Each structure stands twice: as structure tokens, then as C-alpha cells.
PDB file of C-alpha atoms and ligand atoms in Angstrom:
ATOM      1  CA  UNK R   8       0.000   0.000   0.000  1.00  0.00           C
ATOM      2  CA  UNK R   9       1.383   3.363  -0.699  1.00  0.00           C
ATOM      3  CA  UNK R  10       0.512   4.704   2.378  1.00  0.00           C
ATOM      4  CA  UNK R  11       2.778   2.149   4.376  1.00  0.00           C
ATOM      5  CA  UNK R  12       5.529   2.698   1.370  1.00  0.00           C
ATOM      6  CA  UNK R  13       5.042   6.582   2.409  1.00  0.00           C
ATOM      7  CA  UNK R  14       5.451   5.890   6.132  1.00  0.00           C
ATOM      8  CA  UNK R  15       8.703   3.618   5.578  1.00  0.00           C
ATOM      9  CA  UNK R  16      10.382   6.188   3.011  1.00  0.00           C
ATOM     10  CA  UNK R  17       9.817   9.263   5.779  1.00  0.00           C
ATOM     11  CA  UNK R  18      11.244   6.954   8.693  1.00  0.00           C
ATOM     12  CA  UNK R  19      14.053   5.655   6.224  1.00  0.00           C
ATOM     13  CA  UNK R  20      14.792   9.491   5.778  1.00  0.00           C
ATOM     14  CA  UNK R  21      14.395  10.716   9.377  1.00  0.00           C
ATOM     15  CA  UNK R  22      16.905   7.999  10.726  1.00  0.00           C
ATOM     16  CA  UNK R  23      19.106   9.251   7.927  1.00  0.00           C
ATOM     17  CA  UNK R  24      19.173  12.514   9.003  1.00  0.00           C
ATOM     18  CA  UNK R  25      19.874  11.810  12.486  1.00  0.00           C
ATOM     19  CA  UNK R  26      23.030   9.830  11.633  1.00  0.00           C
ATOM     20  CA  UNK R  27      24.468  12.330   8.974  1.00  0.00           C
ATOM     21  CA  UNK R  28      23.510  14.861  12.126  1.00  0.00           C
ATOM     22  CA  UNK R  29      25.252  12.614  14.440  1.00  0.00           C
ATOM     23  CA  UNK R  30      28.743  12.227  12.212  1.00  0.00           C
ATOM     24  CA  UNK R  31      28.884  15.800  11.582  1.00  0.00           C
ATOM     25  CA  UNK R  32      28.959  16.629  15.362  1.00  0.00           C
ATOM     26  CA  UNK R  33      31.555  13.879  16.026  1.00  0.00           C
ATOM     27  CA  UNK R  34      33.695  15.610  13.053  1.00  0.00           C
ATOM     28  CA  UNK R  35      33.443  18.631  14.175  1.00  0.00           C
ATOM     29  CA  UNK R  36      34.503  17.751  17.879  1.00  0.00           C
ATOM     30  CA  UNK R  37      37.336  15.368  16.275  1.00  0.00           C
ATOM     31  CA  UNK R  38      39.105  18.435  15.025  1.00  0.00           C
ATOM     32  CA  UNK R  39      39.128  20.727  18.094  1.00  0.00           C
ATOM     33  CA  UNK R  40      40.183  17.323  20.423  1.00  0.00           C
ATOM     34  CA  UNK R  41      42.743  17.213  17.882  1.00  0.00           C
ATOM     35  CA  UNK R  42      43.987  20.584  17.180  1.00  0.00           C
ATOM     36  CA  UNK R  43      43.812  20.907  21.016  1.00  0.00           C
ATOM     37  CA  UNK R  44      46.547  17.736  21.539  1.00  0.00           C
ATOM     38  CA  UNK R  45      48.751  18.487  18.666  1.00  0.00           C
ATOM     39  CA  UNK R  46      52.482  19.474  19.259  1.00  0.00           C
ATOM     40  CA  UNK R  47      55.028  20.081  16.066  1.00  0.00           C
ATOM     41  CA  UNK R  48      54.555  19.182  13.398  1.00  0.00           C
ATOM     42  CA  UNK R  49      51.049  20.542  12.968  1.00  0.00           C
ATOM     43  CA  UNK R  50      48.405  19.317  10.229  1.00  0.00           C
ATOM     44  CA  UNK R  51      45.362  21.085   8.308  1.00  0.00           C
ATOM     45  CA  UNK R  52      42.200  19.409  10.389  1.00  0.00           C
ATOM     46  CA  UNK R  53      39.671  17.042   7.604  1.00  0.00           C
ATOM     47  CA  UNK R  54      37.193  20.052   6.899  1.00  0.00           C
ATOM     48  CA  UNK R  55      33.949  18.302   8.764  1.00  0.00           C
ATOM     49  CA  UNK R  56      31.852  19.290   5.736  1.00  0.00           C
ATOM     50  CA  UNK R  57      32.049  19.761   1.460  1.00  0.00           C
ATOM     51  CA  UNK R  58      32.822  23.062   0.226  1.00  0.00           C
ATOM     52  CA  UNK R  59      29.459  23.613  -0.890  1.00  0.00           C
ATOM     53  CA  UNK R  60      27.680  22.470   2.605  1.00  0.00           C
ATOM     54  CA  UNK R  61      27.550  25.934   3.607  1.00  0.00           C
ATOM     55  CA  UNK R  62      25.451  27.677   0.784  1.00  0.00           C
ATOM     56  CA  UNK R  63      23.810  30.417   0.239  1.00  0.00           C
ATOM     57  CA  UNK R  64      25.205  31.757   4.009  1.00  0.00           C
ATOM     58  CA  UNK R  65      28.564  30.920   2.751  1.00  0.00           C
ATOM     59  CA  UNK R  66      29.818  29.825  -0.944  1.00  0.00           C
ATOM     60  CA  UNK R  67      32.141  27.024  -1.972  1.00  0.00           C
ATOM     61  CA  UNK R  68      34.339  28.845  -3.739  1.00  0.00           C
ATOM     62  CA  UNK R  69      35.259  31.113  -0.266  1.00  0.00           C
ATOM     63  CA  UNK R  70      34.884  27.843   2.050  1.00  0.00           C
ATOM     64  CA  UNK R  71      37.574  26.578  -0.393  1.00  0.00           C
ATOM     65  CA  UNK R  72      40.149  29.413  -0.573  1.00  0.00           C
ATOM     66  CA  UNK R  73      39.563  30.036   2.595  1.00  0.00           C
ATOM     67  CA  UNK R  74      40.298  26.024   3.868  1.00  0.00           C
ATOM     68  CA  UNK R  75      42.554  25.146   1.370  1.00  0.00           C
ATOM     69  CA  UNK R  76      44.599  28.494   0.646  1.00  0.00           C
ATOM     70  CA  UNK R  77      44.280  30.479   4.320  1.00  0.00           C
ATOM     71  CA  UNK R  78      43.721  27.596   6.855  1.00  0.00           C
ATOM     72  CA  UNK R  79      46.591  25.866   5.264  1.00  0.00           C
ATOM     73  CA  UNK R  80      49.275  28.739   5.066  1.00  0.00           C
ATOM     74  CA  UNK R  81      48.931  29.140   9.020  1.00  0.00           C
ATOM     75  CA  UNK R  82      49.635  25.631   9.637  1.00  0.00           C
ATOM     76  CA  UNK R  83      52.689  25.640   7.057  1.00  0.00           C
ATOM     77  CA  UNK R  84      53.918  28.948   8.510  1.00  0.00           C
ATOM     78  CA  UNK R  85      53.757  27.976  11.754  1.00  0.00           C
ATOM     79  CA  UNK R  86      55.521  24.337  11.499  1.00  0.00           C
ATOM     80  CA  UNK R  87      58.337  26.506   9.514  1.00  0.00           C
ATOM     81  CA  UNK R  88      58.537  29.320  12.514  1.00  0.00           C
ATOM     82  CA  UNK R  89      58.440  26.853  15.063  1.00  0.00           C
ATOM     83  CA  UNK R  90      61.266  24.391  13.659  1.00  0.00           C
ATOM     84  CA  UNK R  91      64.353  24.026  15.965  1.00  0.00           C
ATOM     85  CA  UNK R  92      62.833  26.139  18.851  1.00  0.00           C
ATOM     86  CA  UNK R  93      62.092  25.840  22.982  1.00  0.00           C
ATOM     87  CA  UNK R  94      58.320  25.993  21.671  1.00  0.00           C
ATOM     88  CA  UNK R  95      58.329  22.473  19.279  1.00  0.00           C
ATOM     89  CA  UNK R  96      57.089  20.705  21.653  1.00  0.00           C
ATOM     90  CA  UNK R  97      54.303  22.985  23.043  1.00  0.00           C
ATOM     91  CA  UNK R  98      50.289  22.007  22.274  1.00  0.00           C
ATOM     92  CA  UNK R  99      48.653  25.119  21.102  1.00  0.00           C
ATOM     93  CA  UNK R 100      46.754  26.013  24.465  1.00  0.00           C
ATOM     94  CA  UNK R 101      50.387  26.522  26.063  1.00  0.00           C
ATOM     95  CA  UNK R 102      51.357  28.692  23.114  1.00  0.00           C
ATOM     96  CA  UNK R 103      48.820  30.807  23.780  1.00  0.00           C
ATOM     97  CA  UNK R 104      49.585  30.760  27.311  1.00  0.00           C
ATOM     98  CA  UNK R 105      52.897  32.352  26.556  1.00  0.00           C
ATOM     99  CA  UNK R 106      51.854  34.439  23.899  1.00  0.00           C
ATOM    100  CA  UNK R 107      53.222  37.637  24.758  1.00  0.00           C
ATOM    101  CA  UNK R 108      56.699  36.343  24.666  1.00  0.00           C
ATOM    102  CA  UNK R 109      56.211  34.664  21.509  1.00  0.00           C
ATOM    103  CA  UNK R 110      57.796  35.337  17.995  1.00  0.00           C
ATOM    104  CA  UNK R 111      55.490  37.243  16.043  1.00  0.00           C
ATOM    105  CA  UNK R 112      55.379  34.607  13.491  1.00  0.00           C
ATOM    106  CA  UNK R 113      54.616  32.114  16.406  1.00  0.00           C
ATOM    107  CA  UNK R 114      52.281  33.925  17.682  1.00  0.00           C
ATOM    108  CA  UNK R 115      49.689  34.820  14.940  1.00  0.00           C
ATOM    109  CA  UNK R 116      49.801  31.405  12.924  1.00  0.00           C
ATOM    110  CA  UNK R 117      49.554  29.732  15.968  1.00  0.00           C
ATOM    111  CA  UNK R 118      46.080  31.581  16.230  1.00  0.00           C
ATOM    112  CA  UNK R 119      45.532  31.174  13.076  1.00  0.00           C
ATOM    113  CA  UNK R 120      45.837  27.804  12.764  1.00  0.00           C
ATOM    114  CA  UNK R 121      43.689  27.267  16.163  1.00  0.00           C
ATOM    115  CA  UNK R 122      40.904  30.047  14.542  1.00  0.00           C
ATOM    116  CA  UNK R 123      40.068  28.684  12.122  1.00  0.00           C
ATOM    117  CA  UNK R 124      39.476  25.000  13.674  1.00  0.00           C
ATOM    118  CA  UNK R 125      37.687  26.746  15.736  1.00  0.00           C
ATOM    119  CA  UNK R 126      35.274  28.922  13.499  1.00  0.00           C
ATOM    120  CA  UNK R 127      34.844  25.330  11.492  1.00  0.00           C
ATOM    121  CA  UNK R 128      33.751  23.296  14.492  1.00  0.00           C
ATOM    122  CA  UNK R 129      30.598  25.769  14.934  1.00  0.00           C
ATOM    123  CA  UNK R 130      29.733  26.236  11.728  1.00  0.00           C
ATOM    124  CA  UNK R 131      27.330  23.906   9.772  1.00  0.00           C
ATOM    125  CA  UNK R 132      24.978  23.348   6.889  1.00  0.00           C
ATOM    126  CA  UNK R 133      21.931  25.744   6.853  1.00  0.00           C
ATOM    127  CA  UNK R 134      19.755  22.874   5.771  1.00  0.00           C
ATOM    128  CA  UNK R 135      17.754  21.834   8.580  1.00  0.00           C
ATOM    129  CA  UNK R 136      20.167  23.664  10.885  1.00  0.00           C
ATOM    130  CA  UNK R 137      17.990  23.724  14.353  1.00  0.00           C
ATOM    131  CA  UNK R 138      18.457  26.946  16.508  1.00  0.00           C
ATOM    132  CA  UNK R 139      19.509  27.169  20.126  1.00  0.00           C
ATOM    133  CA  UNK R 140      17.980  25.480  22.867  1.00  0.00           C
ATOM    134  CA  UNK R 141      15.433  26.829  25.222  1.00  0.00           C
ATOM    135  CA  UNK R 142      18.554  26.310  27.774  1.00  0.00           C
ATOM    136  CA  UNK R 143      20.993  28.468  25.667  1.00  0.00           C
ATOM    137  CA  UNK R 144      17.914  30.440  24.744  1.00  0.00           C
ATOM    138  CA  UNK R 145      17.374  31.551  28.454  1.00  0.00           C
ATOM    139  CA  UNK R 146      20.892  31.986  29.021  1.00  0.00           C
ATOM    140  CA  UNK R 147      21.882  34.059  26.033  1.00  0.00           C
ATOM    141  CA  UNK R 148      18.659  36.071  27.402  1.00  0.00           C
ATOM    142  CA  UNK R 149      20.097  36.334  31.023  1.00  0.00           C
ATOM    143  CA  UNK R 150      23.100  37.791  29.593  1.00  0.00           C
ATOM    144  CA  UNK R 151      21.969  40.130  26.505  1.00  0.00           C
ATOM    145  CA  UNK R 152      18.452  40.480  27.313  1.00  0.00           C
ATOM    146  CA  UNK R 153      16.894  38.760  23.969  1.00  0.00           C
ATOM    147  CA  UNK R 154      18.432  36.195  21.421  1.00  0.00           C
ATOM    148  CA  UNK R 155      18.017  39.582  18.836  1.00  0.00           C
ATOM    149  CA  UNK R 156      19.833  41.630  21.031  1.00  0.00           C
ATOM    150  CA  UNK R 157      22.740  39.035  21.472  1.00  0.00           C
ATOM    151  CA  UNK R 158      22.689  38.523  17.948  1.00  0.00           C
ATOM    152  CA  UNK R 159      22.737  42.818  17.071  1.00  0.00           C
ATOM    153  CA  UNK R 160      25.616  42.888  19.300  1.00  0.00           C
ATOM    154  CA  UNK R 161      27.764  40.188  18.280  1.00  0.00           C
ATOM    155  CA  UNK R 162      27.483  41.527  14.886  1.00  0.00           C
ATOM    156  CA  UNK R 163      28.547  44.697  16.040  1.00  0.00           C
ATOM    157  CA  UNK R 164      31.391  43.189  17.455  1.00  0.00           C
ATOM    158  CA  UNK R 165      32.212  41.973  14.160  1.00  0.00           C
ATOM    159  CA  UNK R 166      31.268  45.214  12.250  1.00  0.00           C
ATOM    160  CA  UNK R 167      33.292  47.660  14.490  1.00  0.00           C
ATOM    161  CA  UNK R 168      36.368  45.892  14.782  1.00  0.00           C
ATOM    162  CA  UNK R 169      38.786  47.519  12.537  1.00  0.00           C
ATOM    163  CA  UNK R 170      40.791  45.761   9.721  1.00  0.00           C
ATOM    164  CA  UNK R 171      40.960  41.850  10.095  1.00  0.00           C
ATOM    165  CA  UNK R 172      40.048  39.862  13.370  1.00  0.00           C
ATOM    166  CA  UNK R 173      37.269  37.712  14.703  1.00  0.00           C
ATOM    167  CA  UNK R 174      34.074  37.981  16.688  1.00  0.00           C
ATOM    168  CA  UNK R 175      33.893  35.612  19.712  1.00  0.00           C
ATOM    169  CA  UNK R 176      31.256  34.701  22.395  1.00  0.00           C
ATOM    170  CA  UNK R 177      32.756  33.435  25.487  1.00  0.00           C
ATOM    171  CA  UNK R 178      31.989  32.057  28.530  1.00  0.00           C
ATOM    172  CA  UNK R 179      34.427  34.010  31.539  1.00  0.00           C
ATOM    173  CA  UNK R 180      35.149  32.130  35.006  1.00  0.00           C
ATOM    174  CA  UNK R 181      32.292  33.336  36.603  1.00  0.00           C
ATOM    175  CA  UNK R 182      29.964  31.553  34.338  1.00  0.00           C
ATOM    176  CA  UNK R 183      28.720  34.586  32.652  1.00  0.00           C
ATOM    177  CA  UNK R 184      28.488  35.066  28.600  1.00  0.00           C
ATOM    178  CA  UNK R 185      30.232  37.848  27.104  1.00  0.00           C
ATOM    179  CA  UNK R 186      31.138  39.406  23.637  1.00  0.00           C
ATOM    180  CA  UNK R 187      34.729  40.303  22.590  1.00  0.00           C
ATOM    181  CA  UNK R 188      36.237  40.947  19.096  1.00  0.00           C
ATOM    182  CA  UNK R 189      39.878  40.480  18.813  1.00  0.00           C
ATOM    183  CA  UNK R 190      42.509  41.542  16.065  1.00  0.00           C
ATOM    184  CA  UNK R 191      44.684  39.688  13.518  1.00  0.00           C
ATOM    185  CA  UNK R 192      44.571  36.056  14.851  1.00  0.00           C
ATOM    186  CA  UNK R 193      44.525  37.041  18.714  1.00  0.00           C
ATOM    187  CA  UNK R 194      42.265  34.906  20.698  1.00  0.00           C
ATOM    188  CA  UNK R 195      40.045  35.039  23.818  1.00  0.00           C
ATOM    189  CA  UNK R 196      43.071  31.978  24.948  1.00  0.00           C
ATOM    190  CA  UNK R 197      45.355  34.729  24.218  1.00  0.00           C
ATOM    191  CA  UNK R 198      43.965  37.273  26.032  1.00  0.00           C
ATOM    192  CA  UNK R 199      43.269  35.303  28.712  1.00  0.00           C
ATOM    193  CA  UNK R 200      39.363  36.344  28.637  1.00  0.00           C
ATOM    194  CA  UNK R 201      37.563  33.079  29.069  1.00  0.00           C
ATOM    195  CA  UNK R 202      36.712  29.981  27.044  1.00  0.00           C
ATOM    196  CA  UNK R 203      35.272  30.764  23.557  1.00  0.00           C
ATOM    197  CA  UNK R 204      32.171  28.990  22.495  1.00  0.00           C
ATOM    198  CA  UNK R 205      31.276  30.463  19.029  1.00  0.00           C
ATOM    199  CA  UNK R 206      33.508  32.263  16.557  1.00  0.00           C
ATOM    200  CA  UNK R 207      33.150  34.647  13.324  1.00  0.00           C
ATOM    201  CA  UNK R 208      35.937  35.379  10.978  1.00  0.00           C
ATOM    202  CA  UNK R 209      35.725  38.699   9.757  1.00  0.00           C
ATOM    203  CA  UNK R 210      38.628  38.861   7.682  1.00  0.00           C
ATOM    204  CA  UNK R 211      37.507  40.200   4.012  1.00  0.00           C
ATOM    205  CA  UNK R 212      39.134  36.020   3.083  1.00  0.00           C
ATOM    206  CA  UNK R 213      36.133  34.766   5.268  1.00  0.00           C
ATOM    207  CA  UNK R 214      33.273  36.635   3.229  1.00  0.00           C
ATOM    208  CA  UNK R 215      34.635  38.893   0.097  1.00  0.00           C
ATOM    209  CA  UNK R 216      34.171  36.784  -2.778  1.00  0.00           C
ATOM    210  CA  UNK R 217      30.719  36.745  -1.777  1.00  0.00           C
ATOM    211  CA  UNK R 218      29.447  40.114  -0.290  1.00  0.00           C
ATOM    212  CA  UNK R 219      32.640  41.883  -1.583  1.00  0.00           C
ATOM    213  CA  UNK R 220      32.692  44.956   1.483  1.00  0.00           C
ATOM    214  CA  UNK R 221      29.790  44.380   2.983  1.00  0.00           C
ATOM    215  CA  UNK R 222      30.746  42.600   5.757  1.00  0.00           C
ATOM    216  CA  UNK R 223      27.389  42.905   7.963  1.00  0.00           C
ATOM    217  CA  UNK R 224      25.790  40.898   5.117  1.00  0.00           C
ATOM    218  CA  UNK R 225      28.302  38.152   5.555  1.00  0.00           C
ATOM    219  CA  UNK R 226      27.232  38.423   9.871  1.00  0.00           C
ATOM    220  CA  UNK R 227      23.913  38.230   9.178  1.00  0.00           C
ATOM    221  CA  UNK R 228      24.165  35.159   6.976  1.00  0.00           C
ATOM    222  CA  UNK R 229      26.433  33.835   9.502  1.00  0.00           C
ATOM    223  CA  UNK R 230      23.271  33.111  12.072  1.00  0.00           C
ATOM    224  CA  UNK R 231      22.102  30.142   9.396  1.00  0.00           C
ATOM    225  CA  UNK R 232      25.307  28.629   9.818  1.00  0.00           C
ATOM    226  CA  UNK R 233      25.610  28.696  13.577  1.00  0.00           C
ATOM    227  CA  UNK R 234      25.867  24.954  14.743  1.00  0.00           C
ATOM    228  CA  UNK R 235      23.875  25.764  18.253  1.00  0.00           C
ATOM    229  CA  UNK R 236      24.434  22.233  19.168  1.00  0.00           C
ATOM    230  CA  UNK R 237      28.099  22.226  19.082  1.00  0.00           C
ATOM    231  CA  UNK R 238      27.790  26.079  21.020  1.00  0.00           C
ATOM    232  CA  UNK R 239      25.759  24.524  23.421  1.00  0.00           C
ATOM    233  CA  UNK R 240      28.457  21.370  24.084  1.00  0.00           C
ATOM    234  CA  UNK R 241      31.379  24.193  24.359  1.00  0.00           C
ATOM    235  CA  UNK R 242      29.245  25.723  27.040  1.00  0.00           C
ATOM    236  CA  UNK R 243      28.812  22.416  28.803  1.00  0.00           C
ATOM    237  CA  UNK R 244      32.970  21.276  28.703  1.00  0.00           C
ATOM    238  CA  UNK R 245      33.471  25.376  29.583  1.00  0.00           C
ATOM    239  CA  UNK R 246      31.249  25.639  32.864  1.00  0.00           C
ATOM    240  CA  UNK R 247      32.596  21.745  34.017  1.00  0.00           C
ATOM    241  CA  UNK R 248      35.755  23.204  34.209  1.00  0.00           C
ATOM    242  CA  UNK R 249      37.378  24.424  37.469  1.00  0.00           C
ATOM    243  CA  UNK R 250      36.905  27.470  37.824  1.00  0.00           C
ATOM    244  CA  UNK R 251      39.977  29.967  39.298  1.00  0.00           C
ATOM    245  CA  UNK R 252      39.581  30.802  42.903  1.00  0.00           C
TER     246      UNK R 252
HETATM  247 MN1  LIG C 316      40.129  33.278   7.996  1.00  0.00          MN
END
């Protein structure tokens, strides 16, 4: 009966859906766990989706420059800077820990390379992409008043900071959320300003191919990209941590 054919296609599709869901989260955690506890020589991460997996928000041609050209360069520039030094055998965390005594060259490919693993691992498909949870619902409400106001002012975050840098939304000791934007490849690890939990690149390489200068286009497509699930797992690993006394 057709009906029963129907019935057996949709539940064929559904459980589908929930394992393609399910492989793209374990992707995109597999890079961070391994960007996290790499040491020299550092490699480009498998990018947890196809070029084209972001469109419209995001085009393939950009996610592939962008992977393939950028991402790359920072990991080859920094395994070249960081040949033969005291630093070869420090994981990226502990760079960062350090990074006011670091080599410039150390310094920002080391955040770039770490950046951008980051920016892909909470980043996903607009098809079917859910939004937040009522539980980061509520608490992006706590902290910005409504889910439109965090969103207008992480995007001015990204809008306002001048020349090339990155919009992040962290989660500081205390617990609270809050919004920083930092410059070149600078980090909230860097700065020492809490755990990040969701990233924008707003280098012109992240979004000009696209929307060409208007980069508060690219920051409002961004929100159809936003893998809330992965934020939401950040926030859970970032509040289980000890906290500094
Ligand atoms: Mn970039």
C-alpha cells in the first residue's frame, strides 16, 4: 500500500538525518580534540563538511580558498617558525599561554591555525540547521536580554572591529556570557578572557568573494550557519571546568 511505502520512506529518511547529524557533530569535535593535543609538526584538520555544505550563508568557492589556501598557510607557517625552537614541543593552548613572549610569526599562525578549527567546528549546513535550545535560549537572554539583542551585538562586534580579526562569544570564570572581538589572529586563549564557544571570521578572506565589502551581510548570513548544538556542548565542557579561585 502506498501509504505504508510513504510511512517507511519518511522513517528511512528521518533515521538518515539523524546519523548524517550525528557524524557531523563527532567531526566537528574530532578536530578541536585534535587541534587541542597536537604538538610540532602541525596538520590542516579534515574540513567536517564539502565546500558547498555551507550555501547560500557561505559559498564554496570562499569555504575553499579560505580552507585550502588560508587555513593551510597558518599551519605551514607555523611548522616553519616553530622548527628548531624551545616551543616544538608545546600544544597550542600553552602557546597561547605564553603568547606575549612569543615570535610574532609564532604567535599569529599559531592563532591562526587554532581560529580557524575553531570557526569550522561551529559552523554547519543551513539545511535543517535547528536553533539554540530553550537552555541556551534563556541563558543568552540572562546575559543580553533577547536572542536579537545578542545577535545585534555580536554583529557589532564583528562590524566595528577595525581591519581583520574575529568575533567571539565566550563564557568568563564566573559563568557569565560575554562578547569580545579580537585583532589579527589574537584569541580570547590569548587574552586570557575566558573559554570561547562560538567564533566569526571577519577577515575580508572569510566573506569577500561573496558580499565583496559588505561585511554585515556576511554576519547576518552567519546566524544560518551557527551549529547551536556544538555552542551549546562548548558551554557544557566550559562551565565543568574548574573554575579559578
Ligand atoms: Mn580566515
Amino acid at each position: 500500500m502506498n501509504w505504508r511505502k510513504g510511512f517507511y520512506g519518511v522513517a528511512v529518511a528521518a533515521v538518515l538525518t539523524i546519523i548524517t547529524a550525528m557524524q557531523l557533530q563527532s567531526k566537528q569535535q574530532t578536530i578541536l580534540t585534535q587541534v587541542n593535543s597536537e604538538k610540532w609538526p602541525f596538520s590542516l584538520p579534515a574540513l567536517p563538511f564539502s565546500y558547498d555544505a555551507l550555501e547560500p550563508a557561505i559559498d564554496a568557492k570562499t569555504v575553499d580558498i579560505h580552507y585550502s589556501r588560508h587555513h593551510k598557510a597558518y599551519v605551514d607557517a607555523l611548522n616553519k617558525a616553530l622548527a628548531g625552537t624551545k616551543w616544538s614541543g608545546y600544544r597550542l593552548e600553552e602557546l597561547f599561554a605564553v603568547a606575549d613572549t612569543l615570535p610574532p610569526a609564532i604567535r599569529n599562525n599559531s592563532g591562526g591555525h587554532w581560529n580557524h578549527t575553531f570557526y569550522w567546528n561551529c559552523i554547519r549546513s543551513p539545511m535543517a540547521n535547528p536553533g539554540p535550545s530553550k537552555k541556551m535560549l534563556t541563558l543568552l537572554e540572562k546575559n543580553f536580554g533577547s536572542f536579537e539583542e545578542f545577535k545585534a551585538k555580536f554583529k557589532e562586534t564583528g562590524v566595528t572591529e577595525f581591519g581583520s580579526g574575529w568575533a567571539w562569544l565566550v563564557v568568563k570564570p564566573d559563568g557569565s556570557l560575554a562578547l569580545y572581538a579580537s585583532n589579527d589572529q589574537a584569541n580570547p586563549l590569548t587574552e586570557k578572557l575566558g573559554k570561547p564557544i562560538l567564533a566569526c571570521d571577519v577577515w575580508e578572506h572569510a566573506y569577500y568573494l561573496k558580499y565583496l565589502n559588505r561585511r554585515d551581510e556576511y554576519m547576518d548570513a552567519f546566524w544560518n550557519v551557527v551549529n547551536w548544538q556544538r555552542v551549546e556542548e562548548l558551554l557544557d565542557s566550559a562551565v565543568s571546568l574548574p573554575q579559578p579561585k
